[in-house]
Coordinates of C-alpha atoms in Angstrom, one line a residue:
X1 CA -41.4 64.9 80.2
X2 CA -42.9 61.2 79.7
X3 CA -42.4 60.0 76.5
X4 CA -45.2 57.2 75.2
X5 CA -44.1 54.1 74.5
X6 CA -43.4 52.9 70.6
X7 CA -46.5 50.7 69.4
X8 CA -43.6 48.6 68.5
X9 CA -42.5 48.1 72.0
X10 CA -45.7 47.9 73.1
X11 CA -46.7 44.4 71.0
X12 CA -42.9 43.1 71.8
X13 CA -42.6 43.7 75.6
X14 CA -44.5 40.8 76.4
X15 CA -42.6 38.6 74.1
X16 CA -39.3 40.3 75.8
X17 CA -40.7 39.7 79.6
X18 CA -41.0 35.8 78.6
X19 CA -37.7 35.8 77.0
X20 CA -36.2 37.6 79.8
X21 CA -37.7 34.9 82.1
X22 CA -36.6 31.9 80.4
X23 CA -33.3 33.0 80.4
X24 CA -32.5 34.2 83.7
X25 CA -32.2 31.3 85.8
X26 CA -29.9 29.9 82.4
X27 CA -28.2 32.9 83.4
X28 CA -27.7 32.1 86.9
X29 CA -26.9 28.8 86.3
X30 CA -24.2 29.7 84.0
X31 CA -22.1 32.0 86.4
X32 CA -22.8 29.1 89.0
X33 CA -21.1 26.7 86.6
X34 CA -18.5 29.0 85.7
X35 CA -17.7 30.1 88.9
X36 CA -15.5 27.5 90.5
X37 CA -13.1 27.7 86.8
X38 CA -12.8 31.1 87.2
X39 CA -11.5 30.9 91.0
X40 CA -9.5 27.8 90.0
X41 CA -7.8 30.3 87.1
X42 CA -7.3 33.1 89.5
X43 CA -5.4 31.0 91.9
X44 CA -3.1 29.1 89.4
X45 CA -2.5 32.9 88.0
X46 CA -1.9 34.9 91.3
X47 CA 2.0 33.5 92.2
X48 CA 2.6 34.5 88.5
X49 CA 1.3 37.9 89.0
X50 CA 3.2 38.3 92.2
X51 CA 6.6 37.4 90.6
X52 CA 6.1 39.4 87.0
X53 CA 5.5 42.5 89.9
X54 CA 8.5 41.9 92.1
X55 CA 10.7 41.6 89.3
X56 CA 9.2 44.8 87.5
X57 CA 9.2 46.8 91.3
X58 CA 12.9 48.2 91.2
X59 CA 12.2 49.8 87.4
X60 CA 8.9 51.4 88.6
X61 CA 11.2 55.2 88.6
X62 CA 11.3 54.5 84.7
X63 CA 8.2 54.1 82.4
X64 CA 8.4 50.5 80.8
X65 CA 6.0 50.0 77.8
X66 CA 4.4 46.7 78.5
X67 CA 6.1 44.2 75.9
X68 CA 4.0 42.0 73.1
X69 CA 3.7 39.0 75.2
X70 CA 2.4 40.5 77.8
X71 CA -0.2 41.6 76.1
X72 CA -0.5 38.0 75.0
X73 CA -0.9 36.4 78.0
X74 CA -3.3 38.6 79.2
X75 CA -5.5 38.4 76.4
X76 CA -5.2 34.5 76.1
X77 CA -6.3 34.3 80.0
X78 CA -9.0 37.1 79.8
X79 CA -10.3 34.6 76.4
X80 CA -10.5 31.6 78.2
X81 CA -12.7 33.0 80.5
X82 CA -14.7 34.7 78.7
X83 CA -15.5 31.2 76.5
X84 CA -16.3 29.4 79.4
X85 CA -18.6 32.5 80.6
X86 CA -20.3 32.2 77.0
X87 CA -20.4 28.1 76.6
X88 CA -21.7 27.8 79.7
X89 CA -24.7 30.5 79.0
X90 CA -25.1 28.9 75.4
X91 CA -25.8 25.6 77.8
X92 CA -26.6 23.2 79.5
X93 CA -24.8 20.4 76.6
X94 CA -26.1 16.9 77.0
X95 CA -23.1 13.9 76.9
X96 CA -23.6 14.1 72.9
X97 CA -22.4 17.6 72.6
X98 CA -26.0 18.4 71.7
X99 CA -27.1 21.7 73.1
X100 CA -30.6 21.4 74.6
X101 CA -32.1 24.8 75.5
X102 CA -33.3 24.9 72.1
X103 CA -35.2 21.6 72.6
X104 CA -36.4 22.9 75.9
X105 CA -37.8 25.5 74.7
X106 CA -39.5 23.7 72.1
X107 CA -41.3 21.4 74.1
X108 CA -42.6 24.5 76.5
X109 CA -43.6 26.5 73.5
X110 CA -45.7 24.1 71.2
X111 CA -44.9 20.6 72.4
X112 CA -43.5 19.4 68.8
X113 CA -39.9 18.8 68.4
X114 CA -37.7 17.5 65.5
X115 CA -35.3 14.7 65.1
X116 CA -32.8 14.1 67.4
X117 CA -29.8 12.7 65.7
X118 CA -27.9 10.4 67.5
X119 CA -28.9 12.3 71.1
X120 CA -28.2 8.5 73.6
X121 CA -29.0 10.5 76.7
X122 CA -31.1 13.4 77.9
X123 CA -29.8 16.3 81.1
X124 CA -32.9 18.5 80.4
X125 CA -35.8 16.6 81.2
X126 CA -37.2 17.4 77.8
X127 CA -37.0 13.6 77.0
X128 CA -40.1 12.8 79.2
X129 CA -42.3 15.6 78.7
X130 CA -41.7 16.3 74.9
X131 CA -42.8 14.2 71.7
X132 CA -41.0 11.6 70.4
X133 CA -38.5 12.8 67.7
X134 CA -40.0 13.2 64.3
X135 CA -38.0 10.9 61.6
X136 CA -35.3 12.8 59.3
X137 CA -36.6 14.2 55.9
X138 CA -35.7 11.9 53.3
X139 CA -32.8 13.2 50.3
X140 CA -34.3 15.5 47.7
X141 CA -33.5 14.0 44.7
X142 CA -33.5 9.3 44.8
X143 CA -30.4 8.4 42.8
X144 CA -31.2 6.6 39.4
X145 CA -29.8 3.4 40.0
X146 CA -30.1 0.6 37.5
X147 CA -32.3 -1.9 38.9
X148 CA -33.9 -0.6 41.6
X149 CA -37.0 1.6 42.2
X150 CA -37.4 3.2 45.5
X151 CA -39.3 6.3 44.3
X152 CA -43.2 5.6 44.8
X153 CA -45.8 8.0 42.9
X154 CA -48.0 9.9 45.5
X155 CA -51.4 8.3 46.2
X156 CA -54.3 9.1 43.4
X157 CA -51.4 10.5 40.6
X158 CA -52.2 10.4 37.3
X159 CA -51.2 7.0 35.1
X160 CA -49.0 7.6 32.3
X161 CA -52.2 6.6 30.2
X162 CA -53.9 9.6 31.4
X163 CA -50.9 11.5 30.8
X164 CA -50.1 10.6 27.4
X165 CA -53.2 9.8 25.1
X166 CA -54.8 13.0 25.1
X167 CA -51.2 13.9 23.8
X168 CA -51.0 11.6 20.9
X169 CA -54.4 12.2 19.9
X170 CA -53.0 15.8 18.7
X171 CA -53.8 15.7 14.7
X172 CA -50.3 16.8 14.1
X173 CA -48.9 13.3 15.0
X174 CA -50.5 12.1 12.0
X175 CA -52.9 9.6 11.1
X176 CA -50.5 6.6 12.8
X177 CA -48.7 6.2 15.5
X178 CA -46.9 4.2 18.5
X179 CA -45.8 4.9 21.5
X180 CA -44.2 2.4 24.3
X181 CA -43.2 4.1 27.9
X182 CA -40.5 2.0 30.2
X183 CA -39.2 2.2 33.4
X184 CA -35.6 1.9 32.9
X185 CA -34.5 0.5 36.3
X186 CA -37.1 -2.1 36.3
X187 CA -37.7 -3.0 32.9
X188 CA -41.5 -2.6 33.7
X189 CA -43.7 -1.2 31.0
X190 CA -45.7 1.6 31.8
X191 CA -47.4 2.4 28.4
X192 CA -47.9 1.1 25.5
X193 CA -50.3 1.9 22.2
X194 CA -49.0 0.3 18.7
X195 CA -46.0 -1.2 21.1
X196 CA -45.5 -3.9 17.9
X197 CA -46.6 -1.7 14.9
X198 CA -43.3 -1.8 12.6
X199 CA -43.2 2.1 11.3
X200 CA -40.6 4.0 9.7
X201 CA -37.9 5.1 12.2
X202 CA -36.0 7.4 10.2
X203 CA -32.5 8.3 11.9
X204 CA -33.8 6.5 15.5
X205 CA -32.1 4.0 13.4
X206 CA -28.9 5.1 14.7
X207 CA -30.0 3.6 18.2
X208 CA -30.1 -0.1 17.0
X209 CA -26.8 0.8 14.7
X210 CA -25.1 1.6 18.1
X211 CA -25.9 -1.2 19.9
X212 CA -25.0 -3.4 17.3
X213 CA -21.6 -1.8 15.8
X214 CA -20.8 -1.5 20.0
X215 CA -21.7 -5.1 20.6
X216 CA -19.8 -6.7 17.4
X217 CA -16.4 -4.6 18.2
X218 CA -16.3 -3.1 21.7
X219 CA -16.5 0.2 23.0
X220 CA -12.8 0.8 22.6
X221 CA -12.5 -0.1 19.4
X222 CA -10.5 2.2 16.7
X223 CA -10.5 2.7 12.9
X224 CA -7.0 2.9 11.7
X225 CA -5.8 4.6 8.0
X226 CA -2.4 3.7 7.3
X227 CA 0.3 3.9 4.5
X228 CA 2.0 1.3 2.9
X229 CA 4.9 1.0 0.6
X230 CA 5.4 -1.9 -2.1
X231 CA 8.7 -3.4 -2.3
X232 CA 11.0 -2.5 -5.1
X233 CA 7.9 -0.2 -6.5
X234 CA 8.3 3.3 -4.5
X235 CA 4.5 3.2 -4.6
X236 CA 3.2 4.2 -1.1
X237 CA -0.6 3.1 -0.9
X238 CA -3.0 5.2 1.4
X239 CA -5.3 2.6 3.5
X240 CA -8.8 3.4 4.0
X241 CA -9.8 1.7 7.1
X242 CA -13.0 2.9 7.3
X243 CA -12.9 6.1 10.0
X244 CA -15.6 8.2 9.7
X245 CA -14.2 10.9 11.9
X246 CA -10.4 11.0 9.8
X247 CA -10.0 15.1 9.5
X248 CA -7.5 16.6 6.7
X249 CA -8.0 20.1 9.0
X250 CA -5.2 22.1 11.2
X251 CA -7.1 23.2 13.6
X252 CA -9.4 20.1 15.1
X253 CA -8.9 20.0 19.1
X254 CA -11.6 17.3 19.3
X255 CA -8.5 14.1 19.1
X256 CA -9.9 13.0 15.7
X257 CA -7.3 11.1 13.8
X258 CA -5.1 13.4 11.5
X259 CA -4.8 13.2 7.2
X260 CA -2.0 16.0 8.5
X261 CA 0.0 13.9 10.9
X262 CA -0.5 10.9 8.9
X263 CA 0.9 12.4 5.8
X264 CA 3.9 14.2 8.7
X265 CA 4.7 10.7 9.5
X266 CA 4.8 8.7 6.1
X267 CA 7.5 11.6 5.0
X268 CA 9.6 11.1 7.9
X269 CA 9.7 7.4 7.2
X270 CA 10.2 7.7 3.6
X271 CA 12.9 9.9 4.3
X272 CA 14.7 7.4 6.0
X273 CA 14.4 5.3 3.4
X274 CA 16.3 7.8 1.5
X275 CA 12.8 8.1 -0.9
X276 CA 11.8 11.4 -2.0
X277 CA 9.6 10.8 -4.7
X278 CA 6.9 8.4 -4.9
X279 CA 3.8 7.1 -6.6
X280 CA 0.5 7.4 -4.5
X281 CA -2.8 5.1 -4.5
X282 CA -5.3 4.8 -2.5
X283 CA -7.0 1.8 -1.3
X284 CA -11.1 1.4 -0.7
X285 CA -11.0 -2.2 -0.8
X286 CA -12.5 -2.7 3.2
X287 CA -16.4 -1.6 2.1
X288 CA -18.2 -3.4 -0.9
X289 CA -21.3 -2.7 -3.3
X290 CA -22.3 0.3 -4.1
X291 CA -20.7 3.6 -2.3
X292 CA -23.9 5.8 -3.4
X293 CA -27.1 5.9 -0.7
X294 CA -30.6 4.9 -2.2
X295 CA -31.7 8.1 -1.3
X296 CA -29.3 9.2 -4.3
X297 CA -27.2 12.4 -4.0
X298 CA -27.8 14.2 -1.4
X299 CA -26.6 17.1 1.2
X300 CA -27.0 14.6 4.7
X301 CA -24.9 11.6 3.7
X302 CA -21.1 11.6 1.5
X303 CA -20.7 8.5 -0.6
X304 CA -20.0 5.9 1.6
X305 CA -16.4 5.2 1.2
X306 CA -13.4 3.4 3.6
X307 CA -11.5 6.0 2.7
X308 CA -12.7 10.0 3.1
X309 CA -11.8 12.9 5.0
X310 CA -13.9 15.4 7.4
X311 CA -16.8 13.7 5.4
X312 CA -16.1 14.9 2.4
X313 CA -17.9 18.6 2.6
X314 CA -17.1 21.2 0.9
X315 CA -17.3 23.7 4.0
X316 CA -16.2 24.4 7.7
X317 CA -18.8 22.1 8.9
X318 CA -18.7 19.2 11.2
X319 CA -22.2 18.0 11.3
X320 CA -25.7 19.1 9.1
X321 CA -26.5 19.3 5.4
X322 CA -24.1 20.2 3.4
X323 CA -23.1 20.2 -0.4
X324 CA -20.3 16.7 -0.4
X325 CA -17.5 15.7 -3.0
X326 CA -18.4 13.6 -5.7
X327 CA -15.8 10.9 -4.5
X328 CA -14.7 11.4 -1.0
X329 CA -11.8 8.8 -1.5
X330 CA -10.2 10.6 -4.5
X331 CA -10.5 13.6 -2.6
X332 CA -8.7 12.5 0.9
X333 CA -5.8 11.1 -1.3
X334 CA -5.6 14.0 -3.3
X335 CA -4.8 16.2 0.1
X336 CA -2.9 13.7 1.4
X337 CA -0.1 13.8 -1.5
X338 CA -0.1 17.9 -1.0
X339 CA 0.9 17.3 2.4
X340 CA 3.2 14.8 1.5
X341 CA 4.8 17.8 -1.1
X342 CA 4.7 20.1 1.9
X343 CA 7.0 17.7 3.9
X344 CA 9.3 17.1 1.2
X345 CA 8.4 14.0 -0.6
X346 CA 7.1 14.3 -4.4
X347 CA 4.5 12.2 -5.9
X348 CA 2.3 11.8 -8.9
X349 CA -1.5 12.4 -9.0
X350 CA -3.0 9.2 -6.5
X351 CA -5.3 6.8 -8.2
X352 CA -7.2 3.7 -7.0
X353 CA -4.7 0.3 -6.4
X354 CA -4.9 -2.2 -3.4
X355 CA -2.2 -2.9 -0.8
X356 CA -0.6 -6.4 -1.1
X357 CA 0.4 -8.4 1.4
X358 CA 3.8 -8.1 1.2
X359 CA 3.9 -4.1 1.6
X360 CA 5.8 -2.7 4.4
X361 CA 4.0 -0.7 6.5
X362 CA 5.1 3.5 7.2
X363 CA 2.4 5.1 9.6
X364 CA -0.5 4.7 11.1
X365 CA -3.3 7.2 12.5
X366 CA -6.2 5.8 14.6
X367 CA -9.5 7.2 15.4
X368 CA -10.8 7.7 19.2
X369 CA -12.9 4.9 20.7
X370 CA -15.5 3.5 19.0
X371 CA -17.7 4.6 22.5
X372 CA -16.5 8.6 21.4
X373 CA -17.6 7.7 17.5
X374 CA -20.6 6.6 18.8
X375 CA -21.8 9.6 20.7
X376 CA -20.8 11.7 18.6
X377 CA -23.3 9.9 15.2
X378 CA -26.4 10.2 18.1
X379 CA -25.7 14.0 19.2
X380 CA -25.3 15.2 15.7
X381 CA -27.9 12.5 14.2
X382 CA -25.0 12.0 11.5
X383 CA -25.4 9.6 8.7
X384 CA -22.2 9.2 7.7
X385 CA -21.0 8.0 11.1
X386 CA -24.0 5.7 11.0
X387 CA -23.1 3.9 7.3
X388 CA -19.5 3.8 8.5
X389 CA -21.1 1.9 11.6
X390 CA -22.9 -0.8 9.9
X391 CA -20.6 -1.7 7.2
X392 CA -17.8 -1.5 10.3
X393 CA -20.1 -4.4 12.1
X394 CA -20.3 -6.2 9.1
X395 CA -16.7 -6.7 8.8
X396 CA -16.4 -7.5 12.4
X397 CA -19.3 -10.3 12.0
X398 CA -17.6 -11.7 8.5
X399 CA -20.2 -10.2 6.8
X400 CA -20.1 -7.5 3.3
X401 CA -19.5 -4.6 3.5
X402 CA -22.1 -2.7 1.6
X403 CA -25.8 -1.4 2.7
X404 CA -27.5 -5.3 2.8
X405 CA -24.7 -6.5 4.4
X406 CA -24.6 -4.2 7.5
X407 CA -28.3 -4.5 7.6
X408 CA -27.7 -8.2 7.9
X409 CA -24.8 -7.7 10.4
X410 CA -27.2 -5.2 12.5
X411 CA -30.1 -7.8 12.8
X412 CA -27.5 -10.8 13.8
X413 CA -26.2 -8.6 16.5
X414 CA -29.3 -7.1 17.8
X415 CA -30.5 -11.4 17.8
X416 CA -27.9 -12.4 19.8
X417 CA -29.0 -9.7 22.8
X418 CA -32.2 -11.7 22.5
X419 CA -33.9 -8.4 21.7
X420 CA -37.4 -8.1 20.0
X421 CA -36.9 -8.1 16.0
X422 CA -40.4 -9.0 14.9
X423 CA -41.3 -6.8 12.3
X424 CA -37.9 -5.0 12.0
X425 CA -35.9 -4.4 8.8
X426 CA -32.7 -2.5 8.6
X427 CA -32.2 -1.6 4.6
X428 CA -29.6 1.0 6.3
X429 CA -27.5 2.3 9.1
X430 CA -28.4 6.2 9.5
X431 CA -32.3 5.9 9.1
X432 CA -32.1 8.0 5.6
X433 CA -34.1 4.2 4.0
X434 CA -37.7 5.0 4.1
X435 CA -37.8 0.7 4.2
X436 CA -36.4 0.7 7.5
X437 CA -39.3 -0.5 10.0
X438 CA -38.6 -0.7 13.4
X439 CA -41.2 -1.3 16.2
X440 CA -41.6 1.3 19.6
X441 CA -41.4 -2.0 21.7
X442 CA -37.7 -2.5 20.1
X443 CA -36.5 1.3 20.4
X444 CA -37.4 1.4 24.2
X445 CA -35.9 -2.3 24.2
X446 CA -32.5 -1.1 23.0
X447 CA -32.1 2.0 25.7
X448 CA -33.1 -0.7 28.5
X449 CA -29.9 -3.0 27.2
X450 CA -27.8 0.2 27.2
X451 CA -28.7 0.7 30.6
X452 CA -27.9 -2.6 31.9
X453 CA -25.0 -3.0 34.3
X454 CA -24.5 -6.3 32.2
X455 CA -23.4 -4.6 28.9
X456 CA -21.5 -1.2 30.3
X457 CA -20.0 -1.3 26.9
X458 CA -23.6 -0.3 25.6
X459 CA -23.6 2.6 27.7
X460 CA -22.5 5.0 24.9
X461 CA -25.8 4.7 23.4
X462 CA -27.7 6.7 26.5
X463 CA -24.4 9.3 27.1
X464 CA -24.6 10.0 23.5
X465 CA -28.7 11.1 23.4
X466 CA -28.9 14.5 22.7
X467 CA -29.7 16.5 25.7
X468 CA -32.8 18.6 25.7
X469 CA -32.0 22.4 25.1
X470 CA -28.3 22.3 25.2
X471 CA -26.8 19.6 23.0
X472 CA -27.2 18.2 19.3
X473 CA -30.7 17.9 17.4
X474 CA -32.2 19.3 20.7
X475 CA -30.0 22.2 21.3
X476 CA -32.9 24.7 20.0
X477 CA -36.1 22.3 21.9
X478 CA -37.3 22.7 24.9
X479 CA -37.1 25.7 26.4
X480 CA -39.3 24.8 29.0
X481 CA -39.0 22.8 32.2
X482 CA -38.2 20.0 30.5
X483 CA -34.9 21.0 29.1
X484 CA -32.0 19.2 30.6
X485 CA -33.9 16.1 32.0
X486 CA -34.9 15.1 28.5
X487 CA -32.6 12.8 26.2
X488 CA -33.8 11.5 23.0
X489 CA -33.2 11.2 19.3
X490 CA -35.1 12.5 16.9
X491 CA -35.9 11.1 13.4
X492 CA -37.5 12.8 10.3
X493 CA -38.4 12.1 6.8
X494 CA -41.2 13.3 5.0
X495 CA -44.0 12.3 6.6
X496 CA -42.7 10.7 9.6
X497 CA -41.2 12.0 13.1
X498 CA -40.2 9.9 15.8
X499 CA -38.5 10.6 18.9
X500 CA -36.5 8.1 21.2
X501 CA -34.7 8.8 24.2
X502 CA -34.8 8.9 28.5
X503 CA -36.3 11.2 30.2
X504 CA -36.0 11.7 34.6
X505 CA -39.8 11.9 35.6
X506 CA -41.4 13.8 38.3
X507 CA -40.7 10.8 41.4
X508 CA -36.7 10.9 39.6
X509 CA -37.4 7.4 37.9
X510 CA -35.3 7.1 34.9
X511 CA -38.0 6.4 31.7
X512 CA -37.6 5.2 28.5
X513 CA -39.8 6.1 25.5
X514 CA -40.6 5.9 22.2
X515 CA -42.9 7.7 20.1
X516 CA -43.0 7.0 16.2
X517 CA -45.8 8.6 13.6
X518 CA -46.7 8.2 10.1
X519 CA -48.8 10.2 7.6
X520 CA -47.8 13.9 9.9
X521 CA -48.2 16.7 7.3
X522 CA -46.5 19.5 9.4
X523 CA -43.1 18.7 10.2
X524 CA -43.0 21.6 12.6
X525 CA -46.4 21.0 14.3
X526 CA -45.6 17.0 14.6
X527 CA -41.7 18.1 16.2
X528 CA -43.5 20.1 18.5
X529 CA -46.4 17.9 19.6
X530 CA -43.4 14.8 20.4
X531 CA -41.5 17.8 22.7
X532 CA -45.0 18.8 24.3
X533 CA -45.2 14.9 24.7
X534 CA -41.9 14.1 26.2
X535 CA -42.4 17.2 28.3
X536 CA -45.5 15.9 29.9
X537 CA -43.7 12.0 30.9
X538 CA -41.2 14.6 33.0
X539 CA -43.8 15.9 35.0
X540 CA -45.5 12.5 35.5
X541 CA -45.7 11.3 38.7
X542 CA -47.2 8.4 37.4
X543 CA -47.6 4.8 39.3

């Protein structure tokens, strides 16, 4: 019976003749390579053989089971021969270790080849008939490093103009706007429309509050509370030192400094003191002016106070609206003597006082770094942090602590980095002021100065952007491709929107950007015409 060949067969046979011919004289040249090894092995092994036999030969009238190393040896020497059998095939190797019958074949089939990394000498004969190695692929992704550029834009891409002012023509955006694009490695602008046009910045603010409060004080910096007793009074006075971040609750796990622990270790000390009743103040006396925002009461910002715990809400919350305590200070030092009663010491209802020179200190809590503090205010765009901030610079600078005076203090500091200020007023630190004016030229100025390897103690400012689709004011934007490569803080009042941040663009240049509006009437449409906005820079591949 003759069976017809597969039609599968049929349109591989040839295929499998040319294979079959290509290897064979591989083939032959293999068991001519591995030929002499193999005799070489045989004879080394046969004098072994003959002795394991004659010592065996007078047992031969009982069965012996061969024993395990036997078994080893035999499979160790029928191995070795089988690896050279099967390097040899895979062969010939060049000097390098660099197998060439793939090259070979290669060159015979479509005379284009690869690179050849490292190869210093050729046993094939490839080298003289084949092409020239091609170069190796460059790394997928250019690391962004500060100060250089090695990314270029492919020839005839867009320009970021091109890109971007069909974008903030959208009516949403309002009836104003500016916009100012930067390469952050160079410093090179790449855009710029209204680059000098001093708009409302609403809580961008808190970019220019960072780099100033991180300038004046250092990115380790910490805000300490402490208690102090009088002598010869038993009053122990609680000493706001201005931490924004102090937390009155049991279960933080964030490092924040602790009413609890405070409160743990003024008992102890009083205790060995023998004192177990005391009188408790509290002392504000670090911020001046005014404690109530212009923007009067409301549910972003606590009265600004040296002196307040977990911000003064009146909830679980750590960051976003909420309804606040009338007087944040009254309120820590209230909590803080039913702590103390918890440990043991009694006290009377705290008031307001002032700790003299002369009182002996008991305990101290201090907040995290300042560079922490600061990344938390930008993630969480929170106003508190920011007043805390500016007041903070102020009485790092000499200057008052109360809203002009940290305005003042933000302005020296943001001078003295010989950064662009025309047109700028800072009426605030968190952005809430619809008098602040800052300028797109300035905003993009200020993420350039955190990026520079000059002032690493700015860096806080660009780690603390919130991260598009996952962290902060972003956590809920962009859902499209440009979640995760998108950094920026957003800013809104009524009326205005602004957005600040980095973004990585197509070529993986690190940008800078800033886009601020006026007059918008849709909150939701002029949030989502920035994103749409931002979104396009990251797919730029723009010169």
């Amino acid at each position: 019976m003759v069976v017809p060949e597969l039609r599968p067969w049929q349109a591989a046979r040839p295929h499998v003749v040319r294979i079959a011919g290509a290897v064979r004289p591989r083939l032959v040249r293999a068991v001519t390579a591995v030929k002499p090894p193999l005799v070489r092995v045989a004879t080394a092994v046969r004098p072994r053989v003959a002795r394991l036999a004659q010592a065996v030969k007078p047992q031969v009238t009982r069965p012996v089971r061969p024993k395990t190393w036997q078994y080893t040896a035999g499979a160790a020497t029928a191995g070795l021969a089988l690896a050279a059998v099967v390097v040899s095939a895979a062969g010939p190797w060049d000097a390098t270790g660099q197998r060439t019958a793939e090259r070979d074949r290669a060159v015979a089939l479509d005379g284009t080849g690869g690179a050849d990394h490292g190869r210093k000498s050729d046993t094939s004969g490839a080298q003289a008939r084949g092409p020239r190695p091609a170069p190796s692929a460059p790394s997928v992704l250019t690391g962004l490093t500060v100060g250089v550029t090695a990314v270029k834009s492919q020839p005839g891409a867009k320009s970021v103009a091109d890109v971007l002012d069909p974008l903030l023509d959208d009516q949403a955006l309002g009836s104003r706007h500016s916009a100012v694009v930067v390469d952050l490695g160079t410093g090179r602008r790449l855009y710029g429309t209204g680059a000098d046009d001093a708009l409302t910045p609403a809580s961008t603010t808190k970019i220019a509050t960072a780099v100033a409060a991180l300038s004046a004080m250092g990115a380790d910096h910490r805000f300490t509370t402490r208690t102090a007793l009088e002598p010869g009074t038993k009053e122990v006075v609680l000493v706001g030192g201005g931490d924004p971040t102090l937390t009155a609750r049991a279960d933080d796990e964030e490092g924040w400094a602790s009413l609890r622990a405070l409160a743990a270790d003024t008992a102890a000390a009083l205790k060995k003191r023998g004192l177990r009743q005391v009188t408790l103040s509290y002392d504000t006396t670090l911020y001046a002016g005014p404690a109530q925002h212009p923007i009067g009461v409301n549910d972003n910002i606590a009265q600004v106070s040296a002196l307040m715990a977990d911000e003064g809400r009146t909830d679980d919350s750590t960051h976003g609206p909420v309804a606040r305590v009338a007087d944040p200070a009254a309120d820590a030092a209230r909590r803080f003597g039913e702590f103390l009663n918890s440990a043991g010491i009694a006290t009377t209802s705290p008031g307001p006082s002032k700790a003299s020179g002369r009182a002996e200190s008991l305990a101290t809590v201090s907040s995290p770094p300042l560079s922490a503090v600061v990344e938390r205010m930008l993630t969480n765009s929170d106003n508190d942090i920011a007043e805390a901030l500016a007041r903070q610079t102020a009485v790092a600078t000499g200057g008052r602590a109360d809203f002009a005076g940290g305005g003042k203090a933000i302005r020296a500091q943001l001078q003295k980095l010989a950064l662009p200020l025309a047109g700028a007023e800072f009426k605030d630190g968190s952005g809430l002021n619809r008098d602040d004016r800052l300028t797109a030229d300035l905003l993009t100025a200020l993420l350039v100065k955190a990026g520079d390897p000059a002032h690493p103690e700015l860096r806080p400012v660009l780690t603390g952007l919130p991260v598009a689709g996952f962290t902060g004011t972003l956590s809920a934007r962009y859902s499209d491709g440009a979640a995760g490569v998108v950094r920026a803080k957003t800013g809104t009042l009524t009326g205005v929107n602004t957005l600040a941040g980095t973004v990585v663009d197509e070529d993986g240049r690190l940008l800078a950007f800033a886009f601020l509006t006026a007059d918008t009437t849709d909150p939701a449409a002029a949030q989502s015409a920035l994103d749409r906005t931002a979104t396009a820079l990251a797919a730029c591949g723009c010169g």
